[in-house]
Amino acid sequence: MAAKAQTYKGMKDYLPREMRLRQYIVRTLTEVAERYGFEPMQTPLVEYEATLAGKLGDDEKLIYRLQYGDDRLALRYDQTVSLARVVGQYPNEITFPFRRYAYGPSYRGERQQRGRFREFFQFDLDIVGVDSRVADAEVVAVISESLARLGFTGFRTLLNHREVLSALARVSGVAPEQAGQVYRAIDKFDKVGVEGVRAELVTSGLGDDAITAILEFIVLEGTPETVLATMREALQRDEQGLKAVEDLGTVVRLLGALGVSPTAFAVAPRLARGLSYYTGIVFEAVIEQPPIGSLLGGGRYDKLIGAFAGRDVPTVGTAFGIERLQIVMTELGLAPQESSTPHVFVTVFAAEQMAESLRLARDLRAAGIPTVSALQADKLGKQLKEADAKGVRYALVLGPDELARGEVVVKDLKSGEQQSVPRAAVVEAVR
Amino acid sequence: MAAKAQTYKGMKDYLPREMRLRQYIVRTLTEVAERYGFEPMQTPLVEYEATLAGKLGDDEKLIYRLQYGDDRLALRYDQTVSLARVVGQYPNEITFPFRRYAYGPSYRGERQQRGRFREFFQFDLDIVGVDSRVADAEVVAVISESLARLGFTGFRTLLNHREVLSALARVSGVAPEQAGQVYRAIDKFDKVGVEGVRAELVTSGLGDDAITAILEFIVLEGTPETVLATMREALQRDEQGLKAVEDLGTVVRLLGALGVSPTAFAVAPRLARGLSYYTGIVFEAVIEQPPIGSLLGGGRYDKLIGAFAGRDVPTVGTAFGIERLQIVMTELGLAPQESSTPHVFVTVFAAEQMAESLRLARDLRAAGIPTVSALQADKLGKQLKEADAKGVRYALVLGPDELARGEVVVKDLKSGEQQSVPRAAVVEAVR
């Protein structure tokens, strides 16, 4: 009896057409990362449950747990905790600064909704072990170059600093225990707008002056220089805040040296990124069309990666969500021509010509041309239909007449045209 | 308090040096598969437990099971059951013949031993939906070309046919219910030799004549033509056996047309490959040095892939085990020069020269040269040490004197030589 064929809910199969786009995305991200000297790393998808425990707060309920014999295990929730484990586990093999990239799936028991999957793939990159503005700028430069190479045009990377928002709370007279509410309210800016944030802050019990100061600050826009100058003025009484503004200024300057176009980034005081574990710069790449907002984000988080090493290990990083890129690129028509689809289909006229057809296919492959051959001498019409279904450009026919003349019929399946070509000229004809 | 950093037993972390070899292997296999028109596919690592149930016999106890809410789930045990599910699930999206490749991990609760991992990665390729000798030959050709491209020289692909061994049992007078014991005995040939197989067959209670006939058959060696001729003679009373020998002959002939060298394969009557689910040709690529025997194997299995479609779906396929290839290639010194290690390290003389250094790094990257830059103005000796540790070839120094002269010092970390080069000539100097 046939079992029911179904994919586990919230997870997805990728058939060839979608897979080709995903491969293109991962290949492009890998190339850019390698260009900047990031090195590949990979960890198992299964971790001891104890490795994840206590690191995810409320999200612990989303962990997929499993038990095998006496082993209490979990599927990884992200690649960051595993990076922290590796940094603690191989102190003699990893030298700082450690630029690493990692591509793979993670697992969360998310409620089902569009664009949210229980198995999702990320391309992470982090610079581990150095508290440096160059590192901060480099990660932003990699994001910028990656998105450009993928074909995105109208994107910008927004920059802010965790300590800028802390200082804002302080100079606005917000009590330390209320600061978290302020960050959460600011984090909703893109969804609820300035009046929405105001309402949140009122509900939090903040005074009018504090609310006014915060709202004036987070709506700041303009060139990086203008925004930084206004920030500096607003935070002038707060030493840590001024230091953070200075750091942001350094990053902005270094981005220029790294070749990031001035139109591709902006300082955005409203950027909060659920500040829970960030400790320094935060950033987020956004596009306006389609109106999905954030493409990806990241920042500096100096406390988390040392969790297993037993000391702070300063780190800055980001993670590209492959599903999101795939969805947005498809909507924007940025998916490349499927260059790796087979290019040529070699038909088989009759069983007696099979070996000749295979030899022709072999010659085309040896010349680097992706080539499919028919597997049996079906009617020619059926073979051409198969070639068409695979999206192949050229079909080749070698009947007994062609063989006798030392020729091959080259049929262009796009234009419908066909011509006889000497056997020795076929490779050139289909290139 | 720091949690203990440990990898789940039986699974492995891959740091950059090992990862580069693994990437090279997967990239090479992908290129060859694409060249033959195989298409990429990917399925989730998590399946409903019911999808795997009843397909693995005794091995069911090796399945990693998990439960999330009411969902009874399992980590996939291989990629074959998922392929069968996909074939059953998307009848309108998949057209036969379907050549698909898939790369990813699977999970088995194996007892720990060298070279056996509980998370292991396979590169599968299968031709689904056609019972064709061309398909059989094509999979063998892909194996042969892949191993050659990876740098293997002394390998051979052994070929046999499931029905040849069935016929051997029949013509030797083995009762049908004993045939399984005969296959299992033959399967041990490479480990226990001809006398070991004889002992097994004696224990099974086979008569002397049957044992002699079987042993004479399985030690056959020689050119494919000789072996096939002897097979034909031995099985002449068995129609199915003769058909199988003819099929083997066809595959041998087609391998020639596909360009597989006659020294790269052999017909091997002793090849059994735990015949449980194979229905036609079986094959196994072996090397003599290091003496590890089989690199990978595969064959035709016409019953399994239709498990969800509710009918037979003829399929031939193979799976490259990435860990095995990685281990053997390392032992044989086949790992390629690490061409993707960063090539250039740009030092930073002092904070004032940081932007100049980053601009230089940017220019190198724009020219396609993988380049790391220092993240801070440490002592030059420390920076050079970092460059050396990363395996970088050239370190570049831009001090105030060089900047004033419009030059850059290019230091070859391999030879120790260094020279001053005009800024505009740096890209050429390190290429």
CSV table of C-alpha atoms in Angstrom, one decimal, chain B residues 5-277:
chain,number,residue,atom,x,y,z
B,5,ALA,CA,31.5,23.2,24.5
B,6,GLN,CA,31.1,19.8,22.9
B,7,THR,CA,29.9,18.4,19.6
B,8,TYR,CA,27.3,15.7,19.8
B,9,LYS,CA,29.1,12.4,19.7
B,10,GLY,CA,29.4,10.8,16.3
B,11,MET,CA,29.0,14.1,14.5
B,12,LYS,CA,31.7,16.5,13.3
B,13,ASP,CA,32.5,20.1,13.0
B,14,TYR,CA,34.4,21.2,9.9
B,15,LEU,CA,36.8,24.0,10.3
B,16,PRO,CA,38.0,26.0,7.2
B,17,ARG,CA,40.8,23.7,6.0
B,18,GLU,CA,38.6,20.6,5.9
B,19,MET,CA,35.6,22.6,4.6
B,20,ARG,CA,37.6,23.8,1.6
B,21,LEU,CA,38.2,20.2,0.5
B,22,ARG,CA,34.6,19.3,1.0
B,23,GLN,CA,33.5,22.3,-1.0
B,24,TYR,CA,35.9,21.3,-3.8
B,25,ILE,CA,34.4,17.8,-3.8
B,26,VAL,CA,30.8,19.0,-3.9
B,27,ARG,CA,31.6,21.7,-6.6
B,28,THR,CA,33.3,19.1,-8.8
B,29,LEU,CA,30.4,16.6,-8.4
B,30,THR,CA,27.9,19.3,-9.2
B,31,GLU,CA,29.8,20.4,-12.3
B,32,VAL,CA,29.9,16.9,-13.7
B,33,ALA,CA,26.3,16.2,-12.9
B,34,GLU,CA,25.2,19.5,-14.5
B,35,ARG,CA,27.3,18.6,-17.6
B,36,TYR,CA,25.1,15.5,-18.0
B,37,GLY,CA,21.9,17.3,-17.5
B,38,PHE,CA,21.1,16.3,-13.9
B,39,GLU,CA,19.0,18.9,-12.1
B,40,PRO,CA,19.2,20.0,-8.5
B,41,MET,CA,16.6,19.2,-5.9
B,42,GLN,CA,16.4,19.6,-2.1
B,43,THR,CA,14.0,18.2,0.5
B,44,PRO,CA,13.7,19.0,4.2
B,45,LEU,CA,15.8,17.1,6.7
B,46,VAL,CA,12.7,16.5,8.8
B,47,GLU,CA,10.1,14.1,7.5
B,48,TYR,CA,6.9,12.7,9.0
B,49,GLU,CA,7.9,9.5,10.8
B,50,ALA,CA,5.2,7.7,8.7
B,51,THR,CA,7.2,8.6,5.5
B,52,LEU,CA,10.2,6.5,6.7
B,53,ALA,CA,8.2,3.7,8.4
B,54,GLY,CA,8.5,0.3,7.0
B,55,LYS,CA,11.2,1.1,4.5
B,56,LEU,CA,14.4,0.3,6.4
B,57,GLY,CA,13.9,-3.2,7.9
B,58,ASP,CA,16.2,-3.7,10.9
B,59,ASP,CA,17.8,-0.3,10.4
B,60,GLU,CA,14.6,1.4,11.7
B,61,LYS,CA,16.2,1.4,15.1
B,62,LEU,CA,18.9,3.8,13.8
B,63,ILE,CA,16.3,6.5,12.9
B,64,TYR,CA,16.4,9.7,14.9
B,65,ARG,CA,12.8,10.3,15.9
B,66,LEU,CA,11.4,13.5,17.3
B,67,GLN,CA,8.1,14.9,18.3
B,68,TYR,CA,6.9,18.5,18.2
B,69,GLY,CA,3.5,19.1,19.6
B,70,ASP,CA,1.4,16.3,18.0
B,71,ASP,CA,3.8,15.8,15.1
B,72,ARG,CA,5.6,12.5,15.0
B,73,LEU,CA,8.8,13.2,13.0
B,74,ALA,CA,12.1,11.7,11.9
B,75,LEU,CA,15.4,13.0,10.6
B,76,ARG,CA,16.0,11.5,7.2
B,77,TYR,CA,18.0,8.3,7.1
B,78,ASP,CA,19.0,8.8,3.4
B,79,GLN,CA,17.9,11.0,0.5
B,80,THR,CA,16.3,8.1,-1.4
B,81,VAL,CA,13.0,7.8,0.6
B,82,SER,CA,12.6,11.6,0.2
B,83,LEU,CA,13.1,11.2,-3.6
B,84,ALA,CA,10.4,8.6,-3.6
B,85,ARG,CA,8.1,10.9,-1.7
B,86,VAL,CA,8.7,13.8,-4.1
B,87,VAL,CA,8.0,11.5,-7.1
B,88,GLY,CA,4.7,10.6,-5.5
B,89,GLN,CA,3.8,14.1,-4.5
B,90,TYR,CA,4.5,16.2,-7.6
B,91,PRO,CA,3.3,14.0,-10.5
B,92,ASN,CA,2.5,17.1,-12.6
B,93,GLU,CA,5.8,19.0,-12.0
B,94,ILE,CA,8.2,16.1,-12.6
B,95,THR,CA,8.6,14.8,-16.1
B,96,PHE,CA,10.3,11.5,-16.7
B,97,PRO,CA,13.1,10.7,-17.3
B,98,PHE,CA,14.0,12.8,-14.3
B,99,ARG,CA,17.7,13.2,-13.7
B,100,ARG,CA,18.1,14.7,-10.3
B,101,TYR,CA,21.0,15.3,-8.0
B,102,ALA,CA,20.8,16.2,-4.3
B,103,TYR,CA,23.4,17.1,-1.8
B,104,GLY,CA,22.9,17.1,2.0
B,105,PRO,CA,23.2,15.3,5.3
B,106,SER,CA,21.3,12.3,6.6
B,107,TYR,CA,21.2,10.9,10.1
B,108,ARG,CA,21.7,7.4,11.6
B,109,GLY,CA,22.3,6.3,15.1
B,110,GLU,CA,25.4,4.3,14.1
B,111,ARG,CA,27.8,2.9,16.7
B,112,GLN,CA,30.9,5.0,16.7
B,113,GLN,CA,33.7,3.8,14.5
B,114,ARG,CA,36.3,5.3,12.3
B,115,GLY,CA,34.8,6.8,9.2
B,116,ARG,CA,31.2,6.3,10.3
B,117,PHE,CA,29.4,9.3,11.4
B,118,ARG,CA,25.9,9.9,12.7
B,119,GLU,CA,25.6,12.9,10.5
B,120,PHE,CA,27.0,12.2,7.1
B,121,PHE,CA,26.7,14.0,3.7
B,122,GLN,CA,25.9,12.4,0.4
B,123,PHE,CA,25.7,13.6,-3.1
B,124,ASP,CA,23.0,11.5,-4.7
B,125,LEU,CA,22.2,11.2,-8.4
B,126,ASP,CA,19.5,9.2,-10.0
B,127,ILE,CA,17.8,8.8,-13.3
B,128,VAL,CA,14.1,8.2,-12.5
B,129,GLY,CA,11.3,6.9,-14.6
B,130,VAL,CA,13.0,4.9,-17.4
B,131,ASP,CA,14.2,1.3,-17.6
B,132,SER,CA,17.1,1.9,-19.9
B,133,ARG,CA,20.6,0.6,-20.4
B,134,VAL,CA,21.6,4.0,-21.5
B,135,ALA,CA,20.6,5.4,-18.1
B,136,ASP,CA,22.6,2.6,-16.4
B,137,ALA,CA,25.7,3.4,-18.5
B,138,GLU,CA,25.2,7.1,-17.9
B,139,VAL,CA,25.3,6.8,-14.2
B,140,VAL,CA,28.5,4.7,-14.4
B,141,ALA,CA,30.0,7.3,-16.8
B,142,VAL,CA,29.2,10.1,-14.3
B,143,ILE,CA,30.9,8.2,-11.5
B,144,SER,CA,34.0,7.6,-13.7
B,145,GLU,CA,34.3,11.2,-14.9
B,146,SER,CA,33.7,12.5,-11.3
B,147,LEU,CA,36.4,10.4,-9.8
B,148,ALA,CA,38.8,11.3,-12.6
B,149,ARG,CA,38.0,15.0,-12.1
B,150,LEU,CA,38.7,14.7,-8.4
B,151,GLY,CA,42.2,13.4,-9.2
B,152,PHE,CA,41.7,9.6,-8.7
B,153,THR,CA,43.7,7.6,-11.2
B,154,GLY,CA,43.8,3.9,-10.2
B,155,PHE,CA,40.1,3.3,-9.8
B,156,ARG,CA,37.8,0.8,-11.6
B,157,THR,CA,34.0,0.5,-11.6
B,158,LEU,CA,33.0,-3.1,-11.1
B,159,LEU,CA,29.7,-4.1,-12.8
B,160,ASN,CA,27.3,-7.0,-12.2
B,161,HIS,CA,23.6,-7.7,-12.5
B,162,ARG,CA,21.2,-8.8,-9.8
B,163,GLU,CA,19.6,-11.3,-12.1
B,164,VAL,CA,22.9,-12.9,-12.9
B,165,LEU,CA,23.4,-13.9,-9.3
B,166,SER,CA,19.7,-15.1,-9.0
B,167,ALA,CA,20.3,-17.2,-12.1
B,168,LEU,CA,23.6,-18.5,-10.7
B,169,ALA,CA,21.7,-19.7,-7.6
B,170,ARG,CA,19.0,-21.3,-9.8
B,171,VAL,CA,21.4,-23.1,-12.1
B,172,SER,CA,23.5,-24.3,-9.2
B,173,GLY,CA,20.4,-26.0,-7.8
B,174,VAL,CA,20.0,-23.7,-4.8
B,175,ALA,CA,16.5,-23.7,-3.3
B,176,PRO,CA,14.8,-20.3,-3.7
B,177,GLU,CA,14.6,-19.9,0.1
B,178,GLN,CA,18.3,-20.3,0.3
B,179,ALA,CA,19.2,-17.8,-2.4
B,180,GLY,CA,19.5,-15.0,0.1
B,181,GLN,CA,22.2,-16.8,2.0
B,182,VAL,CA,24.1,-17.3,-1.2
B,183,TYR,CA,24.0,-13.6,-2.0
B,184,ARG,CA,25.1,-12.7,1.5
B,185,ALA,CA,28.0,-15.2,1.3
B,186,ILE,CA,29.1,-13.8,-2.0
B,187,ASP,CA,28.8,-10.2,-0.7
B,188,LYS,CA,31.6,-11.1,1.8
B,189,PHE,CA,34.1,-12.1,-0.9
B,190,ASP,CA,36.3,-9.0,-0.6
B,191,LYS,CA,36.5,-9.4,3.2
B,192,VAL,CA,36.9,-13.2,3.6
B,193,GLY,CA,38.2,-14.4,0.2
B,194,VAL,CA,37.1,-17.5,-1.7
B,195,GLU,CA,37.7,-19.9,1.2
B,196,GLY,CA,35.7,-17.7,3.5
B,197,VAL,CA,32.8,-17.8,1.1
B,198,ARG,CA,33.2,-21.6,0.7
B,199,ALA,CA,32.9,-21.9,4.5
B,200,GLU,CA,29.8,-19.8,4.6
B,201,LEU,CA,28.2,-21.8,1.8
B,202,VAL,CA,29.0,-25.1,3.6
B,203,THR,CA,27.4,-23.7,6.8
B,204,SER,CA,24.3,-22.9,4.7
B,205,GLY,CA,24.1,-26.6,3.9
B,206,LEU,CA,24.7,-26.3,0.2
B,207,GLY,CA,25.9,-29.4,-1.7
B,208,ASP,CA,29.4,-29.7,-3.1
B,209,ASP,CA,28.4,-29.3,-6.7
B,210,ALA,CA,26.5,-26.1,-6.0
B,211,ILE,CA,29.4,-24.7,-4.0
B,212,THR,CA,31.9,-25.5,-6.7
B,213,ALA,CA,29.7,-23.9,-9.4
B,214,ILE,CA,29.2,-20.8,-7.4
B,215,LEU,CA,32.9,-20.4,-6.5
B,216,GLU,CA,34.1,-21.0,-10.0
B,217,PHE,CA,31.6,-18.3,-11.2
B,218,ILE,CA,32.5,-15.6,-8.7
B,219,VAL,CA,36.2,-15.7,-9.2
B,220,LEU,CA,35.9,-15.1,-12.9
B,221,GLU,CA,38.1,-12.3,-14.1
B,222,GLY,CA,39.3,-10.9,-17.4
B,223,THR,CA,38.1,-8.5,-20.1
B,224,PRO,CA,34.4,-7.8,-20.1
B,225,GLU,CA,34.0,-9.8,-23.3
B,226,THR,CA,35.7,-12.9,-21.8
B,227,VAL,CA,33.8,-12.7,-18.5
B,228,LEU,CA,30.5,-12.1,-20.3
B,229,ALA,CA,31.1,-15.1,-22.5
B,230,THR,CA,31.8,-17.4,-19.6
B,231,MET,CA,28.7,-16.1,-17.8
B,232,ARG,CA,26.6,-16.8,-20.8
B,233,GLU,CA,27.9,-20.4,-20.9
B,234,ALA,CA,27.3,-20.9,-17.2
B,235,LEU,CA,23.8,-19.5,-17.3
B,236,GLN,CA,22.8,-21.0,-20.7
B,237,ARG,CA,19.9,-22.9,-19.2
B,238,ASP,CA,18.4,-19.8,-17.5
B,239,GLU,CA,16.5,-17.4,-19.7
B,240,GLN,CA,16.4,-14.5,-17.2
B,241,GLY,CA,20.1,-15.0,-16.5
B,242,LEU,CA,20.9,-14.8,-20.2
B,243,LYS,CA,18.8,-11.6,-20.5
B,244,ALA,CA,20.8,-10.1,-17.6
B,245,VAL,CA,24.1,-11.0,-19.3
B,246,GLU,CA,22.9,-9.4,-22.5
B,247,ASP,CA,22.0,-6.2,-20.5
B,248,LEU,CA,25.4,-6.2,-19.0
B,249,GLY,CA,26.9,-6.5,-22.5
B,250,THR,CA,24.8,-3.6,-23.7
B,251,VAL,CA,26.0,-1.4,-20.8
B,252,VAL,CA,29.6,-2.3,-21.5
B,253,ARG,CA,29.2,-1.3,-25.1
B,254,LEU,CA,27.5,2.0,-24.2
B,255,LEU,CA,30.2,2.9,-21.7
B,256,GLY,CA,32.6,2.9,-24.6
B,257,ALA,CA,30.4,5.3,-26.6
B,258,LEU,CA,30.2,7.5,-23.5
B,259,GLY,CA,34.0,7.7,-23.4
B,260,VAL,CA,34.7,5.6,-20.3
B,261,SER,CA,38.1,4.1,-20.7
B,262,PRO,CA,38.2,0.2,-21.0
B,263,THR,CA,40.7,0.1,-18.1
B,264,ALA,CA,38.2,2.0,-15.9
B,265,PHE,CA,35.6,-0.7,-15.6
B,266,ALA,CA,35.2,-4.5,-15.3
B,267,VAL,CA,32.5,-7.1,-15.2
B,268,ALA,CA,32.8,-8.7,-11.7
B,269,PRO,CA,30.5,-11.7,-11.0
B,270,ARG,CA,31.4,-11.5,-7.3
B,271,LEU,CA,29.8,-8.1,-6.9
B,272,ALA,CA,26.7,-8.5,-4.8
B,273,ARG,CA,26.2,-5.2,-3.0
B,274,GLY,CA,23.7,-6.5,-0.4
B,275,LEU,CA,21.2,-7.1,-3.1
B,276,SER,CA,18.1,-6.4,-1.0
B,277,TYR,CA,16.6,-3.6,-3.1
